[in-house]
Amino acid sequence: MRLTTVHKITPTDNPLEFVGERGERLILNIMDDHIIRVRLYPEGKPRLDRTWIIGANGEFPREGLYRDAIPSIAVDGTRIKLTQTGETAILETSMLKVVIHLSDLRLEWFNGMEQRFAADLRGRAYTYDRTGHAIYHYMERRDDEHYYGFGETAGKLDKRGQRITLKPLDALGYNAETGDPLYKHFPFYITDIPERGMCYGLFYDNLSISAFDMGKEIDAFWGSYHYYTADDGDLDYYLIFGEAPESIASSFMMLTGKMTVPPEWSLGYLGSTMKYTEAPDAQEQLKQFVDLCQHHDIPCSMFHLSSGYSTDTQGRRNVFTWNHSRVPDPAAMTRYFHDAGIKVAANIKPHLLTTHPNYEEVKQLGGFIRDPDTGDPAQTPMWSAGGGESASGSYIDFTSEAGYNWWKAKIKEQLLAYGVDAIWNDNNEFGLWDDNAICDGFGKPFRLGLGRSIQTLLMARASYEAIQEFNPDEPPFVLTRSACPGVQRYAQSWSGDNETSWHTLKWNIPMGLGMSLSGFPNYGHDVGGFTGAAPDPELFVRWVQCGIFMPRFAIHSWNTDGTVNEPWMHPDVLPIIREMIKLRYRLIPYLYHRLNLASHPLEMPAILLVSTLLAPYNRQSNFEFILGYDLLVAPVYELGARTRRVYLPAFYRWRDLYTGIWYDGGREIEVDAPLNRIPLFARGSMDDESFTGESMFESEWNISLMGD
């Protein structure tokens, strides 16, 4: 490894381009008066010349958008000024000023009032490996900075002092407080500086294996710093300036695409478990679920078919096939669900085992990711049987016409034609660990190491388009386990195979908030926990109480003790579970309205509702959130807890939806939290002189919990 830091750069004829001593190119683009794009190409040209994350004029070409063709989205009247004085060049808009140091390449960032809010690290800002592909971006770190986002990550909401790895993995039973890496790849974060009333976001358009070190690493020589590094690709980042984290997240969604609005029914209770479709009499087990929902008066909007429905007689999981011994009549099975008002989603995985009946067909079509030496389909171990055995298989290449179109055709022929309504993209982290494997790139090949998550994104798009084309009168519903920025244009997601414990319930909360702040509002968790022994009655109640306030509300499991997570699994608490699920259905109009407006985070950390200096214990609060502006939710996540301390954000009044009492914000209170209640508060204006009237949330949405 030979690391080189770019130092002296010289302006070119293009006033926004600079060239380094070894031919490196630095390019700045004004995207808007508050967004500036910075590119550094160590080799003078991009290693991956396209992006699938950023669009142009709201369009996101399936073949990708050439990086050099990304247009400025600056609005008319945006003031741009470029000046050069000695060893510096200065670029200004009405909101931003960036000073480019020419003799020691580093950038300093100022707001429109000349306040410095960010800066590259002196002497080490832009570093790359001259013998490999690794790249680095070092920045100064201040004690008053707080870091949010990074997609799906474990631990506290504020990532100060943490190191985060972006390497999507099948993280079965992960630790929700310390696990790293997880399923998703989101190279985006927000730096909040409340003491100075400023914040900004950084998005690195790079999908190779990456990491952020936010102060965990210490080197006395270089002082306080944080940095981003990627194993491959280029530095192509966007700095987004704003006054609040919410506005930063909104601008990021503008760049990467607004979330697709899901069908309203998807906001109901979504049932699931692996056990039903693994059973020899799977169709009867599925029928029984429908009957038990009706028997126990539990409304349900959709059920997920886990992959057991497509497992052959030898235990091999073969996508787009039906095991007719388990499910003798798929069309009759889906009709039974539909007659009860329940939609059906089918689990599909983006690979074929070498024994799959269509393997040779796809191989001949050229639809697999290829081995770099032989050109044949690249093979790797895959999940096969339910017991965990593996077999060899190959991944579909969604950057090839053949793979992309074959996938869409099979969804229509083998699933939608049988009455399946929605598609569940699973095991789509693309765990083929040969970085030199070849992706077709729609006729312009690239190495897999430059962007596994491009495959994940295009898999979601292909599934979305298949449903859209098959049933153009209904909004498609796609679910994906892995994701990167841009996938929100096509799919909903969840936090993967979490472990059943109070610990997971607690730490999944900030994990979801991080996703929302990362431009992915439509997100949730496996309520009750996916793996481990069954949740006890109290844990199950508290998890359902939390889950009904997440955009995705699904109860799912593969319990190690052979049980199944179902609403009626604990008869003693069934009345509480039933009422919570019915409350969810009363919330659907509110949730659907907010999702339709979701160019901003749907779940907002309560501590970030206002940009102001907060007390230290509030700054460390991770476990309560604002749902759609008007509702403060305070989940209970401790065994035996019957009260809950809640911080009420300043500058608003808050009405307890159970007692009707109004509280002034800016303080912490302790409220009752009996087993049948999750603390909820509706937001009201401090200018409102009424302390006894209904909140806007109650009156507008006709939702009241008084007396419940």
XYZ file of C-alpha atoms in Angstrom:
708
model
C 0.000 0.000 0.000
C 1.369 3.403 -1.002
C -0.838 6.189 0.316
C -0.629 9.559 -1.386
C -2.256 12.772 -0.212
C -3.191 15.288 -2.873
C -1.507 18.605 -2.169
C -0.817 21.224 -4.825
C -3.593 21.726 -7.387
C -3.807 24.167 -10.282
C -6.926 25.746 -11.822
C -7.784 24.658 -15.385
C -9.577 26.570 -18.120
C -12.802 25.369 -16.589
C -13.174 27.663 -13.554
C -14.657 24.859 -11.455
C -11.957 22.277 -12.197
C -8.470 21.835 -10.810
C -5.664 19.416 -11.638
C -3.207 17.844 -9.196
C 0.494 17.123 -9.514
C -0.162 13.496 -10.495
C -3.052 14.273 -12.809
C -5.794 14.049 -10.196
C -8.904 16.067 -11.049
C -10.901 18.086 -8.525
C -14.284 19.281 -9.796
C -16.873 21.403 -7.993
C -20.481 21.803 -9.122
C -23.206 24.053 -7.758
C -26.306 21.900 -7.396
C -28.311 24.564 -5.600
C -27.557 27.580 -3.442
C -27.190 25.206 -0.469
C -25.761 22.089 -2.193
C -22.258 21.805 -3.651
C -20.900 18.661 -5.273
C -17.186 17.800 -4.979
C -15.433 15.151 -7.057
C -11.847 13.987 -6.796
C -10.711 11.475 -9.416
C -7.287 10.072 -8.389
C -6.742 8.752 -11.918
C -8.160 11.835 -13.625
C -11.357 10.014 -14.608
C -14.071 8.108 -12.718
C -13.552 4.421 -11.976
C -17.316 3.914 -12.264
C -18.597 6.453 -14.745
C -22.278 6.199 -13.797
C -24.528 6.549 -10.793
C -27.815 4.831 -10.092
C -28.533 6.930 -7.015
C -28.654 10.519 -8.283
C -31.166 11.481 -10.973
C -31.700 14.276 -13.471
C -34.952 16.234 -13.516
C -36.618 13.534 -11.455
C -35.567 10.753 -13.837
C -33.380 7.811 -12.810
C -32.300 5.847 -15.905
C -32.216 2.093 -15.433
C -28.819 2.050 -17.185
C -27.486 4.679 -14.759
C -26.736 8.359 -15.237
C -23.263 9.359 -16.387
C -21.567 11.252 -13.587
C -20.315 13.956 -15.910
C -23.872 14.449 -17.197
C -25.512 15.162 -13.836
C -26.961 18.635 -14.321
C -26.977 21.467 -11.864
C -30.397 21.850 -10.309
C -29.708 25.446 -9.302
C -32.848 27.538 -9.277
C -33.087 30.710 -11.342
C -31.481 33.627 -9.578
C -28.950 31.571 -7.623
C -25.941 33.823 -7.165
C -22.633 32.156 -8.017
C -19.285 33.897 -7.639
C -15.800 32.491 -8.199
C -12.668 34.396 -7.300
C -8.986 33.488 -7.025
C -6.476 35.283 -4.829
C -2.962 33.884 -4.496
C -3.112 30.359 -3.098
C -6.881 30.179 -2.661
C -9.960 30.025 -4.853
C -13.334 31.009 -3.410
C -16.703 29.774 -4.631
C -19.819 31.476 -3.287
C -23.592 31.142 -3.490
C -26.186 33.089 -1.546
C -25.976 30.509 1.275
C -22.506 28.978 1.052
C -18.885 29.881 0.597
C -16.180 27.288 0.033
C -12.512 28.244 0.188
C -10.260 25.961 -1.877
C -6.644 25.948 -0.733
C -4.503 25.343 -3.817
C -1.097 24.640 -2.260
C -2.430 22.186 0.357
C -5.628 20.763 -1.068
C -8.356 21.236 1.503
C -11.727 22.918 1.578
C -13.190 25.199 4.220
C -16.945 25.773 4.364
C -18.737 28.928 5.542
C -22.389 29.918 5.653
C -23.751 33.129 4.146
C -22.828 35.014 7.313
C -19.156 34.005 7.028
C -19.415 31.483 9.893
C -17.085 28.523 9.392
C -18.973 25.271 9.950
C -16.800 22.556 8.354
C -13.251 22.051 7.096
C -11.024 19.394 5.626
C -8.113 18.198 7.746
C -4.963 20.197 7.050
C -2.247 18.137 5.339
C -4.287 14.942 4.981
C -7.667 15.821 3.475
C -7.704 13.757 0.262
C -5.685 10.552 0.313
C -5.679 7.526 -1.950
C -3.800 4.254 -2.372
C -1.522 4.432 -5.420
C -1.126 0.628 -5.605
C -4.754 -0.285 -4.884
C -8.132 1.382 -5.045
C -8.753 2.743 -1.526
C -9.698 6.399 -1.078
C -10.008 8.616 2.016
C -11.551 11.931 2.994
C -10.430 13.430 6.328
C -12.189 16.339 8.016
C -11.679 18.316 11.207
C -13.784 17.171 14.169
C -15.162 19.541 16.809
C -16.524 18.681 20.243
C -19.842 20.436 19.549
C -20.708 18.261 16.542
C -23.269 15.442 16.559
C -23.602 12.864 13.768
C -26.870 11.276 12.632
C -27.940 9.032 9.778
C -25.674 6.382 8.191
C -28.755 4.321 7.325
C -29.274 1.127 9.298
C -26.712 1.134 12.090
C -26.578 -0.146 15.644
C -26.154 1.856 18.821
C -26.934 5.408 19.836
C -28.550 7.846 17.477
C -25.546 10.183 17.773
C -22.565 8.365 16.256
C -19.835 10.471 17.861
C -16.919 8.220 18.732
C -18.199 5.305 16.668
C -16.899 3.515 13.596
C -19.471 2.328 11.064
C -18.866 -0.252 8.335
C -20.903 -0.251 5.123
C -20.745 -3.828 3.897
C -24.213 -5.384 3.511
C -24.343 -8.787 5.207
C -26.921 -11.389 6.226
C -26.591 -10.436 9.913
C -28.838 -13.081 11.500
C -29.429 -12.396 15.211
C -27.294 -9.214 15.250
C -26.713 -7.177 18.396
C -28.839 -4.040 17.898
C -26.543 -1.979 20.134
C -23.125 -3.055 18.862
C -23.586 -5.082 15.661
C -21.604 -3.886 12.631
C -21.980 -4.188 9.694
C -25.665 -4.839 9.003
C -27.801 -5.207 5.876
C -27.700 -1.815 4.208
C -25.321 0.649 2.564
C -26.042 4.334 3.249
C -22.948 6.561 2.887
C -24.800 9.619 4.174
C -24.872 11.447 7.472
C -25.940 14.727 9.029
C -23.652 16.834 11.198
C -25.735 18.822 13.683
C -24.140 21.799 15.451
C -26.992 23.047 17.672
C -24.794 25.379 19.705
C -24.130 27.337 16.514
C -27.573 26.806 14.958
C -26.176 25.057 11.873
C -26.068 21.637 10.325
C -25.006 20.009 7.080
C -25.170 16.643 5.364
C -22.536 14.705 3.451
C -23.446 12.060 0.890
C -20.703 10.002 -0.773
C -21.933 8.548 -4.061
C -19.910 5.362 -3.759
C -21.252 1.841 -3.176
C -18.022 -0.068 -2.625
C -17.252 -1.406 0.852
C -16.826 1.710 2.995
C -16.435 2.936 6.537
C -16.966 6.093 8.574
C -14.812 6.783 11.609
C -16.464 9.538 13.641
C -13.754 9.966 16.261
C -13.118 6.398 17.396
C -9.634 6.549 15.871
C -7.141 8.870 17.564
C -3.768 9.973 16.209
C -1.983 12.633 18.280
C -0.086 14.012 15.306
C -3.213 14.913 13.314
C -5.407 16.260 16.109
C -9.186 15.755 16.163
C -10.597 14.369 12.941
C -13.170 12.070 11.421
C -13.008 10.413 8.043
C -14.665 8.410 5.287
C -12.909 5.633 3.411
C -13.926 3.333 0.566
C -12.175 0.250 -0.767
C -12.750 1.298 -4.370
C -14.274 3.948 -6.596
C -13.909 7.697 -6.402
C -14.696 10.576 -4.091
C -17.936 12.066 -5.380
C -19.685 13.799 -2.521
C -22.460 16.310 -1.955
C -22.385 18.819 0.881
C -25.918 19.897 1.814
C -26.220 22.917 4.094
C -29.290 23.689 6.195
C -30.672 24.921 9.460
C -32.104 21.648 10.796
C -31.550 17.903 10.307
C -35.026 17.571 8.849
C -34.252 20.014 6.035
C -30.990 18.189 5.290
C -32.819 14.857 5.027
C -35.431 16.458 2.762
C -32.749 17.834 0.423
C -31.073 14.419 0.346
C -34.369 12.825 -0.707
C -34.648 15.445 -3.430
C -31.310 14.253 -4.809
C -31.971 10.514 -4.552
C -35.694 10.406 -5.325
C -38.904 10.711 -3.387
C -40.167 7.622 -1.636
C -42.770 5.656 -3.543
C -46.137 5.989 -1.840
C -47.219 2.464 -0.863
C -50.802 1.206 -1.116
C -52.833 2.277 1.888
C -53.559 -1.319 2.859
C -49.811 -1.897 3.431
C -50.093 0.185 6.606
C -52.197 -2.433 8.342
C -51.001 -5.459 10.304
C -48.724 -7.614 8.135
C -48.554 -11.238 9.240
C -45.594 -13.536 8.691
C -43.667 -16.511 9.977
C -41.272 -18.981 8.380
C -42.848 -21.942 10.153
C -46.057 -22.125 8.125
C -44.427 -22.545 4.712
C -41.799 -24.936 6.104
C -44.551 -27.303 7.250
C -45.481 -30.359 5.117
C -49.090 -29.095 5.138
C -48.188 -25.464 4.458
C -51.415 -24.620 2.641
C -53.478 -25.856 5.570
C -51.303 -23.906 8.012
C -51.833 -20.744 5.950
C -55.582 -21.327 5.839
C -55.601 -21.741 9.604
C -53.909 -18.357 10.041
C -56.748 -16.691 8.142
C -59.317 -18.523 10.232
C -57.619 -17.612 13.505
C -57.486 -13.930 12.562
C -61.247 -14.012 12.134
C -61.778 -16.119 15.250
C -59.760 -13.734 17.444
C -61.090 -10.565 15.775
C -57.636 -9.514 14.565
C -57.617 -7.378 11.404
C -54.848 -8.276 8.951
C -53.928 -6.623 5.647
C -51.231 -8.890 4.203
C -49.434 -12.155 4.842
C -45.844 -12.940 3.777
C -45.077 -16.336 2.248
C -41.602 -17.271 3.447
C -39.386 -19.199 1.052
C -40.548 -22.644 2.168
C -43.293 -22.536 -0.454
C -40.570 -22.808 -3.146
C -38.439 -25.500 -1.484
C -38.253 -28.764 -3.436
C -38.522 -32.294 -2.030
C -34.790 -32.355 -1.304
C -34.907 -29.199 0.768
C -33.411 -26.903 -1.902
C -34.784 -23.376 -2.155
C -35.634 -22.728 -5.788
C -36.983 -19.257 -6.476
C -39.994 -19.048 -8.851
C -41.055 -22.642 -8.224
C -43.889 -24.048 -6.106
C -43.608 -27.065 -3.822
C -46.948 -28.652 -4.691
C -46.722 -31.164 -1.871
C -46.746 -28.244 0.596
C -48.968 -25.910 -1.435
C -51.068 -28.139 -3.730
C -53.110 -25.271 -5.204
C -51.385 -21.846 -5.047
C -54.265 -20.021 -6.729
C -56.773 -21.457 -4.256
C -54.463 -20.486 -1.409
C -54.267 -16.838 -2.493
C -58.059 -16.762 -3.098
C -58.657 -17.872 0.477
C -56.583 -14.951 1.735
C -58.288 -12.534 -0.652
C -61.756 -13.661 0.407
C -60.775 -12.617 3.938
C -59.468 -9.245 2.720
C -55.807 -10.203 3.127
C -53.153 -9.603 0.451
C -50.270 -12.024 -0.147
C -46.548 -11.311 -0.588
C -44.064 -13.929 -1.805
C -40.436 -14.233 -0.717
C -37.899 -14.356 -3.567
C -34.105 -14.471 -3.532
C -31.811 -13.131 -6.298
C -29.891 -16.312 -6.992
C -30.337 -19.728 -8.553
C -28.735 -22.875 -7.221
C -26.798 -24.791 -9.856
C -29.491 -27.483 -9.529
C -32.314 -25.006 -10.207
C -34.470 -26.076 -13.179
C -33.826 -22.708 -14.901
C -30.093 -22.419 -14.168
C -28.900 -23.458 -17.633
C -31.503 -21.232 -19.273
C -30.281 -18.140 -17.435
C -26.656 -19.135 -18.038
C -27.259 -19.322 -21.789
C -29.054 -15.978 -21.727
C -26.078 -14.347 -19.984
C -28.164 -13.349 -16.977
C -25.690 -14.101 -14.155
C -22.850 -12.075 -12.627
C -19.748 -13.513 -14.296
C -16.424 -14.942 -13.171
C -13.665 -12.474 -14.217
C -11.346 -15.227 -15.488
C -13.635 -17.644 -17.307
C -16.653 -15.498 -18.190
C -18.900 -18.251 -16.797
C -21.437 -17.566 -14.062
C -19.611 -16.739 -10.826
C -20.522 -19.338 -8.211
C -20.611 -19.041 -4.423
C -22.201 -20.953 -1.499
C -25.908 -20.137 -1.005
C -28.558 -20.925 1.588
C -30.308 -24.067 0.439
C -32.368 -26.039 2.961
C -34.257 -24.687 5.965
C -31.811 -26.345 8.359
C -28.991 -24.101 7.179
C -27.268 -26.356 4.622
C -25.555 -24.588 1.747
C -25.197 -25.336 -1.931
C -23.504 -23.621 -4.828
C -25.324 -21.059 -6.917
C -25.054 -17.853 -8.932
C -26.519 -14.373 -8.567
C -28.770 -12.801 -11.171
C -27.105 -9.802 -12.825
C -29.678 -7.028 -12.731
C -27.378 -4.825 -14.826
C -27.858 -7.203 -17.764
C -30.864 -7.025 -20.082
C -31.186 -10.802 -19.868
C -31.159 -11.027 -16.074
C -33.380 -7.992 -15.536
C -36.034 -9.056 -18.045
C -35.990 -12.737 -17.043
C -36.627 -11.703 -13.437
C -39.608 -9.537 -14.321
C -41.110 -12.250 -16.534
C -40.817 -14.906 -13.825
C -42.462 -12.679 -11.205
C -45.445 -12.287 -13.513
C -45.641 -15.922 -14.645
C -44.909 -17.767 -11.415
C -46.245 -15.431 -8.726
C -48.573 -12.646 -9.845
C -50.483 -14.973 -12.165
C -51.319 -17.135 -9.123
C -52.770 -14.205 -7.218
C -49.700 -13.008 -5.327
C -50.072 -9.271 -4.701
C -46.686 -8.075 -3.447
C -43.028 -9.062 -3.738
C -40.619 -9.648 -0.869
C -36.976 -9.310 -2.002
C -34.913 -11.241 0.537
C -31.280 -12.352 0.972
C -30.316 -9.611 -1.476
C -27.029 -8.426 0.017
C -25.233 -10.037 -2.967
C -22.665 -11.837 -0.842
C -20.367 -12.790 -3.707
C -16.990 -11.727 -2.335
C -14.957 -11.642 -5.520
C -14.665 -7.893 -6.082
C -13.474 -8.533 -9.634
C -16.599 -10.446 -10.638
C -18.108 -8.834 -13.713
C -21.444 -7.029 -13.903
C -22.679 -6.459 -17.446
C -23.508 -2.797 -16.785
C -26.098 -2.852 -19.590
C -23.326 -3.300 -22.132
C -20.600 -1.397 -20.291
C -19.171 -3.858 -17.709
C -17.851 -2.919 -14.279
C -16.373 -4.769 -11.326
C -18.792 -5.969 -8.642
C -16.575 -4.381 -5.970
C -17.549 -0.949 -7.275
C -21.136 -1.412 -6.210
C -22.874 -4.564 -4.976
C -25.800 -2.480 -3.860
C -26.456 -1.400 -7.449
C -27.695 -4.962 -7.878
C -29.936 -4.596 -4.820
C -31.378 -1.320 -6.110
C -32.105 -2.720 -9.581
C -33.633 -5.895 -8.112
C -36.097 -3.658 -6.253
C -36.795 -1.706 -9.432
C -37.368 -4.864 -11.491
C -39.783 -6.270 -8.887
C -41.601 -2.926 -8.731
C -41.938 -2.720 -12.512
C -43.190 -6.299 -12.782
C -46.093 -5.559 -10.431
C -46.742 -2.201 -12.097
C -46.915 -3.790 -15.547
C -49.043 -6.737 -14.417
C -51.553 -4.606 -12.524
C -51.228 -0.963 -13.666
C -54.300 0.174 -11.728
C -52.778 -0.541 -8.292
C -49.672 0.968 -6.640
C -46.953 -1.712 -6.382
C -45.790 -2.949 -3.007
C -42.245 -4.309 -2.745
C -40.319 -5.173 0.401
C -36.512 -5.403 0.470
C -34.112 -6.494 3.202
C -30.973 -4.861 1.824
C -31.000 -1.322 0.458
C -28.996 1.757 -0.471
C -30.050 5.340 -1.218
C -32.519 5.308 -4.088
C -34.228 2.043 -3.147
C -36.926 4.105 -1.400
C -38.185 4.903 -4.921
C -39.364 1.296 -5.190
C -39.607 -0.503 -1.866
C -40.230 -0.641 1.856
C -37.624 -2.141 4.185
C -37.083 -3.523 7.669
C -34.198 -4.177 10.041
C -33.657 -7.799 9.076
C -33.377 -10.853 11.306
C -33.341 -9.294 14.757
C -33.014 -11.237 18.007
C -35.849 -11.627 20.482
C -34.929 -9.637 23.605
C -35.700 -6.446 25.502
C -32.284 -5.257 24.380
C -33.299 -5.530 20.710
C -36.634 -3.797 21.257
C -34.775 -0.886 22.832
C -31.971 -0.485 20.304
C -34.085 -1.073 17.203
C -35.690 2.307 17.985
C -32.663 4.522 17.169
C -31.846 2.166 14.293
C -35.181 3.044 12.687
C -34.702 6.739 13.373
C -31.319 6.630 11.644
C -32.963 5.145 8.557
C -35.634 7.838 8.536
C -32.994 10.566 8.791
C -31.167 8.868 5.913
C -33.982 9.436 3.448
C -35.749 6.076 3.917
C -38.992 6.784 5.838
C -40.892 3.554 5.039
C -39.221 1.200 7.499
C -39.929 -1.093 10.437
C -38.820 -4.148 12.405
C -39.827 -7.755 12.978
C -42.159 -7.208 15.924
C -41.565 -9.812 18.608
C -38.119 -10.630 17.258
C -37.210 -12.951 14.401
C -34.797 -15.402 16.031
C -34.519 -16.820 19.546
C -37.100 -18.205 21.945
C -40.620 -16.810 21.834
C -41.133 -13.417 23.488
C -42.848 -13.605 26.868
C -46.236 -11.859 27.209
C -44.890 -8.565 28.554
C -42.143 -8.259 25.948
C -44.604 -9.087 23.177
C -47.066 -6.430 24.362
C -44.380 -3.745 24.574
C -43.036 -4.667 21.130
C -46.482 -4.479 19.529
C -47.093 -1.134 21.262
C -43.895 0.205 19.705
C -44.431 -1.460 16.329
C -47.833 0.051 15.605
C -46.167 3.465 15.387
C -43.601 2.368 12.810
C -44.399 2.807 9.095
C -44.051 -0.964 8.659
C -45.944 -3.023 11.234
C -45.192 -6.726 10.777
C -45.038 -9.617 13.242
C -42.530 -12.178 11.940
C -40.507 -15.047 13.433
C -38.418 -18.174 13.079
C -38.318 -19.044 16.769
C -35.655 -21.450 17.931
C -38.095 -23.121 20.326
C -40.472 -24.052 17.498
C -43.153 -21.536 18.441
C -44.711 -18.880 16.217
C -45.145 -15.172 16.915
C -48.875 -14.549 16.422
C -51.213 -11.964 17.935
C -52.989 -14.702 19.934
C -49.821 -16.475 21.117
C -50.383 -15.343 24.746
C -54.109 -15.536 25.616
C -53.683 -13.503 28.845
C -52.611 -10.397 26.906
C -54.644 -10.982 23.744
C -57.148 -8.198 24.604
C -54.272 -5.681 24.824
C -52.760 -6.909 21.556
C -56.140 -6.715 19.834
C -56.733 -3.139 20.968
C -53.248 -2.084 19.916
C -53.712 -3.543 16.432
C -57.087 -1.831 16.125
C -55.468 1.438 17.191
C -53.026 0.917 14.333
C -55.935 0.761 11.913
C -57.310 4.001 13.334
C -53.897 5.573 12.688
C -53.765 4.508 9.028
C -55.303 7.717 7.574
C -52.776 9.805 9.497
C -49.846 7.585 8.472
C -50.949 7.461 4.854
C -51.311 11.228 4.718
C -47.820 11.682 6.122
C -46.303 9.113 3.775
C -47.824 11.002 0.866
C -45.896 14.019 2.104
C -42.742 12.051 2.865
C -40.143 14.335 1.362
C -38.994 14.554 4.986
C -38.386 12.005 7.765
C -41.619 10.331 8.865
C -40.098 9.434 12.229
C -38.136 12.303 13.725
C -36.005 11.938 16.866
C -37.737 14.011 19.523
C -34.449 15.658 20.452
C -34.133 17.063 16.916
C -37.602 18.578 16.639
C -36.091 21.968 17.406
C -32.561 23.151 16.691
C -31.445 24.480 20.045
C -29.023 23.798 22.850
C -30.401 20.858 24.814
C -29.482 19.504 28.204
C -26.932 16.654 28.074
C -29.424 13.941 29.038
C -31.725 15.088 26.246
C -28.893 15.025 23.734
C -28.326 11.398 24.629
C -32.002 10.450 24.341
C -32.428 7.735 21.709
C -35.715 6.082 22.444
C -38.621 8.436 21.732
C -39.675 10.032 18.486
C -42.064 12.336 16.689
C -44.327 10.523 14.225
C -45.291 12.802 11.368
C -44.862 16.109 13.271
C -47.889 15.816 15.539
C -47.432 12.727 17.702
C -44.737 12.094 20.330
C -44.260 8.357 20.964
C -42.360 7.078 24.024
C -41.998 3.262 23.808
C -41.532 1.243 26.985
C -38.535 -1.088 26.627
C -37.720 -2.282 30.157
C -39.067 -5.355 31.909
C -41.519 -4.457 34.671
C -41.588 -0.723 33.890
C -44.928 0.908 34.713
C -43.818 4.531 34.405
C -41.785 6.284 31.712
C -39.672 9.425 31.827
C -40.258 11.476 28.675
C -38.548 14.598 27.385
C -41.041 17.023 25.826
C -39.368 19.170 23.138
C -39.212 22.887 23.811
C -41.323 25.600 22.163
C -44.465 23.437 22.076
C -47.174 22.272 24.437
C -47.857 18.563 24.628
C -51.193 16.922 25.480
C -51.204 13.509 27.150
C -53.625 11.546 24.973
C -54.767 9.397 27.897
C -55.313 12.028 30.586
C -55.913 15.129 28.473
C -53.371 17.085 30.529
C -51.337 19.726 28.679
C -47.628 20.104 29.499
C -45.213 22.843 28.532
C -42.274 21.577 26.504
C -38.599 21.939 27.291
C -38.618 19.595 30.279
C -38.674 15.967 31.299
C -41.716 14.451 33.002
C -42.609 11.040 34.378
C -45.921 9.523 33.291
C -47.795 6.315 33.990
C -47.189 3.444 31.578
C -49.302 0.470 32.654
C -49.001 -2.655 30.545
C -51.922 -1.667 28.327
C -50.573 1.805 27.553
C -47.700 3.381 25.629
C -47.105 7.062 26.489
C -48.390 9.299 23.672
C -48.499 13.074 23.385
C -50.019 15.338 20.742
C -48.246 18.546 19.784
C -49.828 21.949 20.331
C -48.625 25.488 19.809
C -47.187 27.518 22.689
C -49.315 30.387 21.354
C -52.484 28.392 21.955
C -54.114 29.759 25.100
C -56.259 26.673 25.557
C -54.928 24.104 28.001
C -58.032 21.907 27.946
C -59.156 21.674 24.301
C -58.274 18.877 21.927
C -54.984 18.888 20.089
C -54.955 19.322 16.330
C -53.984 15.649 16.012
C -57.133 14.547 17.855
C -59.535 16.888 16.119
C -58.164 16.501 12.591
C -57.842 12.713 12.666
C -60.708 11.897 15.032
C -58.425 9.851 17.266
C -58.911 9.956 21.009
C -57.541 7.653 23.675
C -59.388 9.245 26.587
C -60.882 6.435 28.646
C -59.107 3.655 26.694
